[in-house]
CSV table of C-alpha atoms and ligand atoms in Angstrom, one decimal:
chain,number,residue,atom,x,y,z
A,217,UNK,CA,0.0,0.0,0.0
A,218,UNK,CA,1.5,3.5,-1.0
A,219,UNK,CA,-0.5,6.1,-0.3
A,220,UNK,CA,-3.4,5.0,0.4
A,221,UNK,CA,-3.4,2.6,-2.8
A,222,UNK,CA,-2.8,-0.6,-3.5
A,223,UNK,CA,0.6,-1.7,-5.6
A,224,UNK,CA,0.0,-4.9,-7.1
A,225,UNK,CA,3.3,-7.1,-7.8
A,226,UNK,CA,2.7,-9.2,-11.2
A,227,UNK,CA,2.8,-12.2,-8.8
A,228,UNK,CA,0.8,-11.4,-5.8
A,229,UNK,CA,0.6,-13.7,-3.1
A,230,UNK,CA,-3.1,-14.3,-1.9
A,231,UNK,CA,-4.3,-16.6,0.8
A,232,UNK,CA,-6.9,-18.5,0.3
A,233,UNK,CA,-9.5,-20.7,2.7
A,234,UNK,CA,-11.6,-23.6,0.8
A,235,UNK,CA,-14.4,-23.3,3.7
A,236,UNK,CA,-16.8,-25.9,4.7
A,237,UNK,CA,-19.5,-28.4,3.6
A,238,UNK,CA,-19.5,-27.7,-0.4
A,239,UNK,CA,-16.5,-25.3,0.0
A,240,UNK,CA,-13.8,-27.5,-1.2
A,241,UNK,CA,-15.7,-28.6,-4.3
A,242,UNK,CA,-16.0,-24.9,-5.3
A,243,UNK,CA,-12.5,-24.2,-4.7
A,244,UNK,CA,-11.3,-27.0,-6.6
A,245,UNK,CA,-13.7,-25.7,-9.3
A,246,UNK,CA,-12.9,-22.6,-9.1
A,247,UNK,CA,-8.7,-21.6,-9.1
A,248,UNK,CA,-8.5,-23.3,-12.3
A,249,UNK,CA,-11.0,-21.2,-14.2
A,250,UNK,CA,-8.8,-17.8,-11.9
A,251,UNK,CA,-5.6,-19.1,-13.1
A,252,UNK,CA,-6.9,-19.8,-16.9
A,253,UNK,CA,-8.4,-16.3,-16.9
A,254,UNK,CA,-5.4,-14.6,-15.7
A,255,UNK,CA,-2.5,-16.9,-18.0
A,256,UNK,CA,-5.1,-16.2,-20.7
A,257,UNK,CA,-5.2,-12.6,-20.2
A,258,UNK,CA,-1.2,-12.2,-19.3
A,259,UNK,CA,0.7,-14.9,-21.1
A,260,UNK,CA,2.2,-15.8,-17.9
A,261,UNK,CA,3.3,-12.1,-17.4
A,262,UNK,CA,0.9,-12.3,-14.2
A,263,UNK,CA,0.3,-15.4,-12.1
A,264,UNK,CA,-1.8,-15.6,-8.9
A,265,UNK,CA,0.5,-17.4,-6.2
A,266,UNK,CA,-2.6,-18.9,-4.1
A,267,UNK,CA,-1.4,-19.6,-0.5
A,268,UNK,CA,-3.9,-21.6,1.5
A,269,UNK,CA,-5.0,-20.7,5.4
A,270,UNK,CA,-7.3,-22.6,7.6
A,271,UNK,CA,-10.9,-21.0,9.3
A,272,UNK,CA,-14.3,-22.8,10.2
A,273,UNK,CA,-15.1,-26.8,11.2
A,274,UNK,CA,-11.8,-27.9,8.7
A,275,UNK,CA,-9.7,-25.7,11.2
A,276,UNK,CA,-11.3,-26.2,14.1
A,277,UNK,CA,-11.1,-30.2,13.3
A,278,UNK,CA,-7.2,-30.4,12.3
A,279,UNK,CA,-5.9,-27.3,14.6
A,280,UNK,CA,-8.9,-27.5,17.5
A,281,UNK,CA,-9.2,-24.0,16.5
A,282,UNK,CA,-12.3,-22.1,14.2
A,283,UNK,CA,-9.8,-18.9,14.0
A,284,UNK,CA,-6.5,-19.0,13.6
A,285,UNK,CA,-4.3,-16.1,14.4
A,286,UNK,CA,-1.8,-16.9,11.6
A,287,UNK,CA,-4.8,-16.9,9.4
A,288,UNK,CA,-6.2,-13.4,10.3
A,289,UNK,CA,-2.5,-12.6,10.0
A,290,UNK,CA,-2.1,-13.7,6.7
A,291,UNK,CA,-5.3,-12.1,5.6
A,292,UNK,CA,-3.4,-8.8,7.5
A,293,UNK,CA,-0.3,-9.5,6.0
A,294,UNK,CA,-1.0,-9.9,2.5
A,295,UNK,CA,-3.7,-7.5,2.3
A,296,UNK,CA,-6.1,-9.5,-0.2
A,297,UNK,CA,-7.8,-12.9,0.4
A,298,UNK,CA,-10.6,-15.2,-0.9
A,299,UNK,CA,-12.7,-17.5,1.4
A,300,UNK,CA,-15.1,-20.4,1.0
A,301,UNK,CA,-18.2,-20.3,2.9
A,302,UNK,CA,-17.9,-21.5,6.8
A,303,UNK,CA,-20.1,-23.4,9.2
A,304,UNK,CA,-21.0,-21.0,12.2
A,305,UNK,CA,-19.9,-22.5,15.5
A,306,UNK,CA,-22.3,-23.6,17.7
A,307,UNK,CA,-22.0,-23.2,21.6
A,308,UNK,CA,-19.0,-21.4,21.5
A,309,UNK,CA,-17.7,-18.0,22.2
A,310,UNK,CA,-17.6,-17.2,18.6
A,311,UNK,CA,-21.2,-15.5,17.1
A,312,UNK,CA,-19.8,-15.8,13.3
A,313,UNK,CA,-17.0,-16.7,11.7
A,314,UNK,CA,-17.3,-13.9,9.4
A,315,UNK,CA,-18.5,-11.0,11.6
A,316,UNK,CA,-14.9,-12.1,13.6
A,317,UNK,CA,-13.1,-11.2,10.3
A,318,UNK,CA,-15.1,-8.4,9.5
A,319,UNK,CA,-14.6,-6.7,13.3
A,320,UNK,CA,-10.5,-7.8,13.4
A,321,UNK,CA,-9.7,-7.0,9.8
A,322,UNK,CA,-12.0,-3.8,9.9
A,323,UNK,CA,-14.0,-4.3,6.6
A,324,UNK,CA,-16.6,-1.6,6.9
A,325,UNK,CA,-18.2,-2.1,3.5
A,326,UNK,CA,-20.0,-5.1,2.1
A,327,UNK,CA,-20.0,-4.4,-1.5
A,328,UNK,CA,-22.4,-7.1,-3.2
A,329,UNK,CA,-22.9,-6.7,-7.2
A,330,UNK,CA,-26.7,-7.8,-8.6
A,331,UNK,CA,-26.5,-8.5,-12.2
A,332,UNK,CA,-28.5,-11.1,-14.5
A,333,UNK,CA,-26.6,-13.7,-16.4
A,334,UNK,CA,-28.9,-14.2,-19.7
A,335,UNK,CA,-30.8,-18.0,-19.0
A,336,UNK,CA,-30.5,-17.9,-15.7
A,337,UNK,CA,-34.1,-19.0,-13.8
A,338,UNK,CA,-35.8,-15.5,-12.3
A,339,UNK,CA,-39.1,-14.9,-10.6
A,340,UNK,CA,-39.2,-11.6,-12.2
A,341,UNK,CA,-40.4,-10.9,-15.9
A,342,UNK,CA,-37.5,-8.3,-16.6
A,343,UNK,CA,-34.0,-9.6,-15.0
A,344,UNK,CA,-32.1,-8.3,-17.2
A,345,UNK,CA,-32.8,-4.3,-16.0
A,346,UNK,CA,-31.1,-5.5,-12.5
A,347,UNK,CA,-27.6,-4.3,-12.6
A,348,UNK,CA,-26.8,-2.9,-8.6
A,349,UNK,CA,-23.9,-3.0,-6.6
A,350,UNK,CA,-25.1,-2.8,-2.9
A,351,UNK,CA,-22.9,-1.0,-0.6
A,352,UNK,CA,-24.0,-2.3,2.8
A,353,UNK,CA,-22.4,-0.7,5.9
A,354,UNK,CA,-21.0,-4.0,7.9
A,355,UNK,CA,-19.9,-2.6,11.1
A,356,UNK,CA,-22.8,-0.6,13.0
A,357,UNK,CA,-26.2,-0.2,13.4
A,358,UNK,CA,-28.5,-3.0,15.0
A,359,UNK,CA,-26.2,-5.2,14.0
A,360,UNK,CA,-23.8,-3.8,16.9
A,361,UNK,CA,-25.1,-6.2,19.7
A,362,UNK,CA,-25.8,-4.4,21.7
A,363,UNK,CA,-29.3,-5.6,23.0
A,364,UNK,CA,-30.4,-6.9,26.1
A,365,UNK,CA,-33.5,-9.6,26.6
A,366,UNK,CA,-37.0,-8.3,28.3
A,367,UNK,CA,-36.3,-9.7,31.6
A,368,UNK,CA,-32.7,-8.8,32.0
A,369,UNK,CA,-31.9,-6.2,34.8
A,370,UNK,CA,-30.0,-4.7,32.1
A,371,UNK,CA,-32.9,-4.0,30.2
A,372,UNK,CA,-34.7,-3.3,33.5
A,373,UNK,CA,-31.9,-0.4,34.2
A,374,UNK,CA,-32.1,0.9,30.6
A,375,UNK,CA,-36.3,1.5,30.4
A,376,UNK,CA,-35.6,3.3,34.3
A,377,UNK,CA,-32.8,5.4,32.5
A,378,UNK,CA,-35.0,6.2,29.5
A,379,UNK,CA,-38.3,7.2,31.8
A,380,UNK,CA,-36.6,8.7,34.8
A,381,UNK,CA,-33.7,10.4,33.2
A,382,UNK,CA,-34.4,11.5,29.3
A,383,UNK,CA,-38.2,11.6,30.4
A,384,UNK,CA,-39.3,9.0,27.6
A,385,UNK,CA,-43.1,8.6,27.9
A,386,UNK,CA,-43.4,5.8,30.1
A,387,UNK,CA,-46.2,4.1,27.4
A,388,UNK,CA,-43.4,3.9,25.5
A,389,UNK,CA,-41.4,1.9,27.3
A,390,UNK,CA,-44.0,-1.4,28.4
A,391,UNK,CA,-41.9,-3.2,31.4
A,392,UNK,CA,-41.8,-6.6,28.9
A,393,UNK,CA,-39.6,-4.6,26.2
A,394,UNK,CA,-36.4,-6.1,25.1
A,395,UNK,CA,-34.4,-3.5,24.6
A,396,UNK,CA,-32.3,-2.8,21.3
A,397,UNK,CA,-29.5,0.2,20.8
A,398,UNK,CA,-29.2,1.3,16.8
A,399,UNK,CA,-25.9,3.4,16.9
A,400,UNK,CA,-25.3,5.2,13.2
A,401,UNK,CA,-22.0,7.0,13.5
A,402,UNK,CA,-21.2,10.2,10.7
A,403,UNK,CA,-17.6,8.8,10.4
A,404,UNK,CA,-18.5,5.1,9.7
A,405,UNK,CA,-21.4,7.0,7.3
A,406,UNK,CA,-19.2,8.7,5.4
A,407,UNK,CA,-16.2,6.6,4.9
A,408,UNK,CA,-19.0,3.8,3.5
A,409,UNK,CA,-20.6,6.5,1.1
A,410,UNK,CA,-17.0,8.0,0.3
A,411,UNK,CA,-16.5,4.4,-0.7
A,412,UNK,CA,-19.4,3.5,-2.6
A,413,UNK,CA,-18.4,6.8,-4.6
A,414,UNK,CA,-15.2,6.3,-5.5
A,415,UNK,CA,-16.3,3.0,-6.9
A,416,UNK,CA,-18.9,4.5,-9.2
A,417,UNK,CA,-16.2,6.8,-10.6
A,418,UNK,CA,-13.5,4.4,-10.8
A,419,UNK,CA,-16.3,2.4,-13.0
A,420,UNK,CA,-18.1,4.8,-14.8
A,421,UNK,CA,-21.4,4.1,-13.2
A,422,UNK,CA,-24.3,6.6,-12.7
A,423,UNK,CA,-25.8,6.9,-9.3
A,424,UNK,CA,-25.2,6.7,-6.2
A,425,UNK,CA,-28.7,5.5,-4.1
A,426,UNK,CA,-29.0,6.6,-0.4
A,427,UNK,CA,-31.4,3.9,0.9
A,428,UNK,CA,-32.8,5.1,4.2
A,429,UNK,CA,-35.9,5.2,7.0
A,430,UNK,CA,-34.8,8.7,8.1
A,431,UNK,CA,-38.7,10.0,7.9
A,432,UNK,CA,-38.9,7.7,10.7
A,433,UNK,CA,-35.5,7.1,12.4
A,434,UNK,CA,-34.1,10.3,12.1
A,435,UNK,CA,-31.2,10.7,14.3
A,436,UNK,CA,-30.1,7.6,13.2
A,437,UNK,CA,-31.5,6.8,9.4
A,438,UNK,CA,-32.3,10.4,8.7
A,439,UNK,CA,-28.6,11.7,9.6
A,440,UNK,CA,-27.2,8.7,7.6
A,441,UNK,CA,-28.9,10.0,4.6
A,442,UNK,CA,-27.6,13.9,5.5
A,443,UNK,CA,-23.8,12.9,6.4
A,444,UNK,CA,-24.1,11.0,2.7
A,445,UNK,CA,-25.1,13.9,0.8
A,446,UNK,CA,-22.4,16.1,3.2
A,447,UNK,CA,-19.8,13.8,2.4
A,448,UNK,CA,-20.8,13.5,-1.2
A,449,UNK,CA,-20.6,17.6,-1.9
A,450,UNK,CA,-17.3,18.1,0.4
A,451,UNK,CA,-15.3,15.6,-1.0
A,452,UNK,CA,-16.5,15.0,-4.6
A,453,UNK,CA,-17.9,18.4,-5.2
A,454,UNK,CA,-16.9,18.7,-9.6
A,455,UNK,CA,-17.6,15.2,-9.7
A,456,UNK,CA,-21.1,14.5,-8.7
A,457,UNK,CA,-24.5,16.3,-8.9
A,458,UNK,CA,-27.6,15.7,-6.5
A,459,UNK,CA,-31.0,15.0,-7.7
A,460,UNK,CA,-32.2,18.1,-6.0
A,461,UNK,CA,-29.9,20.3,-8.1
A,462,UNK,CA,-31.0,18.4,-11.1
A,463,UNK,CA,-34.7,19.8,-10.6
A,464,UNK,CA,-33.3,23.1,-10.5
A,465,UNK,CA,-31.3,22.6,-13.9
A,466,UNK,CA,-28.2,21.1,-13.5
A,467,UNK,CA,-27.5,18.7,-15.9
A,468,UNK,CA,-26.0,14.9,-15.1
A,469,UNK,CA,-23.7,14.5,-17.7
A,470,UNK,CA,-20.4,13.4,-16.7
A,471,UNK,CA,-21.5,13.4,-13.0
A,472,UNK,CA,-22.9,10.7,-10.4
A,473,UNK,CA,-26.2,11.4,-9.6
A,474,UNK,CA,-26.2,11.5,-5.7
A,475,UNK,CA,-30.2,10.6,-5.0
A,476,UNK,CA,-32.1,9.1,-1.7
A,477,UNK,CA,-34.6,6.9,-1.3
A,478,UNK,CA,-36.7,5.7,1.4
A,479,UNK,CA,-36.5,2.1,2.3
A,480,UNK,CA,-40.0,0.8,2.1
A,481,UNK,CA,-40.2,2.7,-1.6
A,482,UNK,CA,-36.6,1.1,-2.6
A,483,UNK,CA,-38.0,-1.7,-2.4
A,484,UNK,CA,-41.0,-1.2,-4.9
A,485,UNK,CA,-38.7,0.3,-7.2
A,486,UNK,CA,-35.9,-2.5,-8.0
A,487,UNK,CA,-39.2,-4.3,-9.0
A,488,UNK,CA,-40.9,-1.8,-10.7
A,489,UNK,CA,-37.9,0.5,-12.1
A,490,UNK,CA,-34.8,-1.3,-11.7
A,491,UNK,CA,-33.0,0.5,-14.6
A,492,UNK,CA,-32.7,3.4,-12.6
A,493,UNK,CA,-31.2,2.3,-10.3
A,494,UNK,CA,-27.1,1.8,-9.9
A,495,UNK,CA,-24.7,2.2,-6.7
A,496,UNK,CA,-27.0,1.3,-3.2
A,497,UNK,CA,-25.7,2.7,0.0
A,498,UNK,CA,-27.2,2.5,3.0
A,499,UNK,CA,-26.4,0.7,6.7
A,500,UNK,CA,-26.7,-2.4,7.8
A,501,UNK,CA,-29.9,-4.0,8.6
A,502,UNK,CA,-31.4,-2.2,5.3
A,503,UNK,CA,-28.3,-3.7,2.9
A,504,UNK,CA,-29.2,-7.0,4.3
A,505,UNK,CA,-32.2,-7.2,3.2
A,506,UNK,CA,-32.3,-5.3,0.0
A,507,UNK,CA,-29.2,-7.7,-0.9
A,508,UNK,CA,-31.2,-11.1,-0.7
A,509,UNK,CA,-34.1,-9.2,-2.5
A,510,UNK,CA,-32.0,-8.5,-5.6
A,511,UNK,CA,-30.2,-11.8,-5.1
A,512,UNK,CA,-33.6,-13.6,-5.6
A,513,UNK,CA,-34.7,-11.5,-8.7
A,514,UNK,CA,-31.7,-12.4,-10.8
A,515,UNK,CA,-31.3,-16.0,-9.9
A,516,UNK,CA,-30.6,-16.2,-6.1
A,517,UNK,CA,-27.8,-17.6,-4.0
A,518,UNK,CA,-26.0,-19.4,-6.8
A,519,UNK,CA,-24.7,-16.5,-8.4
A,520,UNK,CA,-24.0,-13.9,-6.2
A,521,UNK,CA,-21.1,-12.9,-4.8
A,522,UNK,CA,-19.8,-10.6,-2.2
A,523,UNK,CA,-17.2,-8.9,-0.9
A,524,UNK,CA,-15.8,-7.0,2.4
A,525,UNK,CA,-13.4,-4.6,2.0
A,526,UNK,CA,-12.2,-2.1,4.0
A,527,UNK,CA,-9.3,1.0,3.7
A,528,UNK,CA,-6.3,-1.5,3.9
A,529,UNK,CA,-7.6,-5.0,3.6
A,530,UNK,CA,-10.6,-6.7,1.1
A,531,UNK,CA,-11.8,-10.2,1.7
A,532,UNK,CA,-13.9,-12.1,-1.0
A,533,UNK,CA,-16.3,-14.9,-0.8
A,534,UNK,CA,-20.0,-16.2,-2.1
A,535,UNK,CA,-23.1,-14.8,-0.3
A,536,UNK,CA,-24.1,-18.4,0.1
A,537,UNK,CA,-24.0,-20.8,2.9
A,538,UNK,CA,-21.6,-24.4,3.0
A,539,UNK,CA,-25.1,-26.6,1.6
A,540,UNK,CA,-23.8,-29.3,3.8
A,541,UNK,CA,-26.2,-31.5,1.9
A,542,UNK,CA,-24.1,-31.6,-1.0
A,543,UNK,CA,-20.5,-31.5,0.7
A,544,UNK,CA,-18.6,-33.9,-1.1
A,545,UNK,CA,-20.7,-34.7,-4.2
A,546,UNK,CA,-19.1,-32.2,-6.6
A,547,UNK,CA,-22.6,-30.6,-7.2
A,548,UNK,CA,-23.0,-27.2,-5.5
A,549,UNK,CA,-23.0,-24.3,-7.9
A,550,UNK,CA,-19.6,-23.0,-8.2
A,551,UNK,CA,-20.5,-19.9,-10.0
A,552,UNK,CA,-21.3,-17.1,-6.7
A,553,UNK,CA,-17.1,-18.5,-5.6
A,554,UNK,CA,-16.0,-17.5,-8.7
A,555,UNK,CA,-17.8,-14.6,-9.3
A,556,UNK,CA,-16.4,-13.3,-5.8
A,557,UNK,CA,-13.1,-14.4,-7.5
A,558,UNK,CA,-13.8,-12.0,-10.5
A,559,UNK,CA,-14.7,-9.1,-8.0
A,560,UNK,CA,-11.2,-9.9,-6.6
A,561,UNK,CA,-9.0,-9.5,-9.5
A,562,UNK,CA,-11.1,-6.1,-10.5
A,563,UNK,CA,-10.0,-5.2,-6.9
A,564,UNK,CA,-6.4,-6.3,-8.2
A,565,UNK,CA,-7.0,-3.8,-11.2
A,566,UNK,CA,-6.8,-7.2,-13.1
A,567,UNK,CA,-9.8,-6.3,-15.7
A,568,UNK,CA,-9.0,-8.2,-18.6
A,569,UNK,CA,-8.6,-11.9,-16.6
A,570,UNK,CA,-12.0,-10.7,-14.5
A,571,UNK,CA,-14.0,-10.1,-18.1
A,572,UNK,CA,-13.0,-13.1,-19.4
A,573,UNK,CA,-14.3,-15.2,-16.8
A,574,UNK,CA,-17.9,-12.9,-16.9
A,575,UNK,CA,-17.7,-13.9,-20.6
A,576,UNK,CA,-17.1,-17.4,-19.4
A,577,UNK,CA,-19.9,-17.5,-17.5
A,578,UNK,CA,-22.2,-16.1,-20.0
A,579,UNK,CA,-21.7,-18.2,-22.7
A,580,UNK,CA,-21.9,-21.6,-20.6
A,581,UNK,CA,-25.0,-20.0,-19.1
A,582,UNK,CA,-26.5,-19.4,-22.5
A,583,UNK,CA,-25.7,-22.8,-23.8
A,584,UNK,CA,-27.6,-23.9,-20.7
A,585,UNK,CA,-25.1,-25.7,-19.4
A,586,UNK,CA,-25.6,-25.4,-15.8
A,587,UNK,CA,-25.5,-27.3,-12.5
A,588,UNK,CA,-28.6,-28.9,-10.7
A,589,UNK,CA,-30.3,-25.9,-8.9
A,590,UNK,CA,-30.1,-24.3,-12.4
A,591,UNK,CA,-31.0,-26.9,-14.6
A,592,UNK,CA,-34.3,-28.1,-12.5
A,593,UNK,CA,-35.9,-24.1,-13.1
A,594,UNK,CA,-34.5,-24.6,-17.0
A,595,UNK,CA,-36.3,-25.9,-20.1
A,596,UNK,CA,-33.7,-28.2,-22.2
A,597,UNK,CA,-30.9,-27.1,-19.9
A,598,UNK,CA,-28.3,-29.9,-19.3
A,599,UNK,CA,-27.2,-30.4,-16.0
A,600,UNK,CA,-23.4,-30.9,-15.2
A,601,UNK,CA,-21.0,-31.2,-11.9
A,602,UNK,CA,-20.0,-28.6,-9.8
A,603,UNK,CA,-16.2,-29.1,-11.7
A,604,UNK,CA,-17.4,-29.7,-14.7
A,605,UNK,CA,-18.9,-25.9,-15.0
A,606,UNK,CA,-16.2,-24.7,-13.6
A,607,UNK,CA,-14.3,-26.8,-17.1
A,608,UNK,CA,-17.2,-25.2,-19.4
A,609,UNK,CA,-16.3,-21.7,-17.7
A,610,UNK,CA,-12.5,-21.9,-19.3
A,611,UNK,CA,-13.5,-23.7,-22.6
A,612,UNK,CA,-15.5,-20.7,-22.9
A,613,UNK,CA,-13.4,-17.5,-22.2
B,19,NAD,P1,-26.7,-22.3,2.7
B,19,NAD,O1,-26.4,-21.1,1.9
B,19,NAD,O2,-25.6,-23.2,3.0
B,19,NAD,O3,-27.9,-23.1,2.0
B,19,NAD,C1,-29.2,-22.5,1.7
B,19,NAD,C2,-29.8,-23.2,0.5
B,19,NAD,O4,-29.1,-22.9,-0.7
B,19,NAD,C3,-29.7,-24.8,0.6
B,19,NAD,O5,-30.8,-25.3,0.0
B,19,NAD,C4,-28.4,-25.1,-0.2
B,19,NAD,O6,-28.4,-26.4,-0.7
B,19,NAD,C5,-28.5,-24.0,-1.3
B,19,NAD,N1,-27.2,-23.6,-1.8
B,19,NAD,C6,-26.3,-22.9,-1.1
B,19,NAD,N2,-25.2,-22.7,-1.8
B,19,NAD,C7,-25.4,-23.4,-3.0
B,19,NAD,C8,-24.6,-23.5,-4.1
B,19,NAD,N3,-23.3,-23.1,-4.2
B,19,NAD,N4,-25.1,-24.3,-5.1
B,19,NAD,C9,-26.3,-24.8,-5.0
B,19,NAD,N5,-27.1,-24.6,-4.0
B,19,NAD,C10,-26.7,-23.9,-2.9
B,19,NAD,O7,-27.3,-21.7,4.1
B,19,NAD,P2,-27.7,-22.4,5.5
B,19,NAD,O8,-28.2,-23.8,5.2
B,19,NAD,O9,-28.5,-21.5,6.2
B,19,NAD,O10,-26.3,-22.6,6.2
B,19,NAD,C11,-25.4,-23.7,6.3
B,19,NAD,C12,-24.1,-23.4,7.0
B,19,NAD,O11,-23.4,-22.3,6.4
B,19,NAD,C13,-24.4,-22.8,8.5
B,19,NAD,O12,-23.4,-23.3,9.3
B,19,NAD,C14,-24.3,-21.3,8.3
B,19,NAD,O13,-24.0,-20.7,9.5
B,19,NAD,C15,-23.2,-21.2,7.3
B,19,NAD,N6,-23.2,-20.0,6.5
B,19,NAD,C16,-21.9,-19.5,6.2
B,19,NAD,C17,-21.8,-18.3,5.4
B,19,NAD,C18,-20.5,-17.8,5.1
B,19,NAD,O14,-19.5,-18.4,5.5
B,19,NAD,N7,-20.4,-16.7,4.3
B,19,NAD,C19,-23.0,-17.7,4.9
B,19,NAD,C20,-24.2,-18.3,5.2
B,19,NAD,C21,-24.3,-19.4,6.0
């Protein structure tokens, strides 16, 4: 990192975990179609020097640990790392696997592209006008924790606060409440929509989306939305344009359009109008859900990768789950892994090996070759092994 930006060597060095359950499958079906893509691409000027690190029930069964330090350091160390999807301890200390990585490694921004691949089953009529990228704010909000059950004395000593102290109308506060804190901070704000920003220049997209509840929440949501639009005009004034400034005149061209929408109404509109939208920013709990709601309009967990990234270090995976069901029998759909792997090398400034493998993935899509959770939504589609798309992938670049 030099100044702030990464410096990728020709032969970078990138750990790697398999994961659990269906995880090794899609690793082994996966690094060949990365390495393909990039030897394509660079004649062997580039190579991808895959180093591998242990995390989840593989870990914890060989090393009697789910976390590793040497693997958090490796990811530390080396700046860039893929993972395969990991079982979730039960009974222990540990509430995820991947919130651990996302707290110790600081990855603020969960950055989840929506596109259709042409063929692919939808529930929708048009799929192909979904083309997002979801910027979800990973480290805040009522995703924090901090919650105590109705019964607790905490919860007890927190209504007492509230009522006695900040004179909350008592109604409010009924003495069987749970109590939940939603903290929504204007630096964690800003550095996500400073972010999401930067990647819609970077990549030529249009807008930039505030999804929010701030006519409701509006200390919390509401301010997210105003430290968003702050952020937006101090930092990247010649660059963008709001939509309010657009009423008044101002024309679009060349600029990100910095809009807002409120949450509830966001979610009509990737239904109704989803060609309008581009770049989603928004915190945590909102991202979540808008995330699985795209996912399922262009073909669900399959296809859809994701990716945590935050000022020093990015971390890639699938959206999906281990399917424990299929661990083993070379079936799982390998295509969200190695669409996470695409995300990585455009993070590596590696365009031409990451297009190759989209194109990849188009035209073994389109010739309907496809694996089982595919091919049983398809009419005349062919169904084939977890490796063997991962084969059709390369034969296809
Ligand atoms: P899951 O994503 O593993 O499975 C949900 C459904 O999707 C199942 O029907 C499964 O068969 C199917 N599915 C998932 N991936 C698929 C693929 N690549 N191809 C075809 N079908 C696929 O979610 P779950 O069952 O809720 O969780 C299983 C385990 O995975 C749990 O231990 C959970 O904690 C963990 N998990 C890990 C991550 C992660 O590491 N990022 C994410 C979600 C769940």
């Amino acid at each position: 990192v030099v100044n702030g930006k990464l410096v990728i060597p020709d032969q970078p060095i990138i750990p790697f975990v398999r994961g659990d359950g269906t995880g090794p499958d899609i690793w082994a079906a996966s690094q060949p179609v990365f390495d393909a893509a990039v030897a394509k691409a660079y004649g062997g000027k580039r190579r991808i020097v895959w180093l591998e690190v242990f995390a989840g029930e593989t870990s914890f069964k060989q090393f009697n640990n789910w976390l590793p330090e040497d693997t958090v350091r490796a990811f530390q160390y080396y700046h860039i790392g893929i993972k395969g999807p990991l079982t979730t301890p039960v009974g222990t200390g540990i509430r995820s696997l991947n919130v651990a990585l996302r707290m110790l490694l600081d990855l603020y921004a969960c950055v989840r592209p929506v596109r259709w691949y042409a063929g692919v089953p939808s529930p929708v009529k048009h799929p192909e006008k979904v083309n997002m990228v979801i910027f979800r704010e990973a480290t805040e909000d009522v995703y924090a924790g901090v919650e105590w059950q109705a019964d607790s004395p905490e919860a007890r000593k927190l209504r007492e606060f509230l009522k006695t102290e900040l004179k909350v109308d008592p109604a409010k506060l009924p003495d069987d409440a749970g109590m939940g804190i939603k903290p929504v901070s204007t630096f964690k704000t800003k550095r996500l929509m400073r972010k999401a920003i930067q990647y819609a220049l970077e990549r030529g997209r249009r807008s930039v989306t505030i999804m929010h509840k701030g006519n409701i929440m509006k200390y919390t949501e509401g301010a997210f939305r105003n430290w968003c639009y702050e952020l937006a005009l101090a930092e990247f004034r010649d660059k963008v344009v709001t939509e309010e400034e657009t009423w008044k005149g101002a024309s679009t061209a060349g600029k990100v359009l910095i809009q807002d929408r409120i949450a509830d109404s966001m979610f009509q509109q990737i239904q109704t109008r989803a060609d309008e939208y581009d770049i989603i920013a928004t915190m945590n709990l909102n991202g979540d859900y808008i995330s699985d709601a795209l996912a399922a309009m262009v073909g669900g967990l399959g296809i859809t990768p994701s990716s945590n990234i935050g000022d020093e270090y990015a971390l890639f995976e699938a959206t999906h789950g281990t399917a424990p069901t299929y661990a083993g029998q070379d079936k799982g759909n390998p295509g969200a892994g190695i669409l996470s792997g695409v995300m990585m090398l455009e993070h590596l400034g590696w365009k031409e090996a990451a297009k190759l493998i989209t194109d990849g993935i188009e035209r073994t899509i389109a010739k309907k070759l496809v694996t089982y959770d595919f091919a049983r939504q398809m009419e005349g589609a062919k169904e084939i092994k977890c490796s063997e798309f991962g084969r059709a992938i390369i034969d296809n670049m």
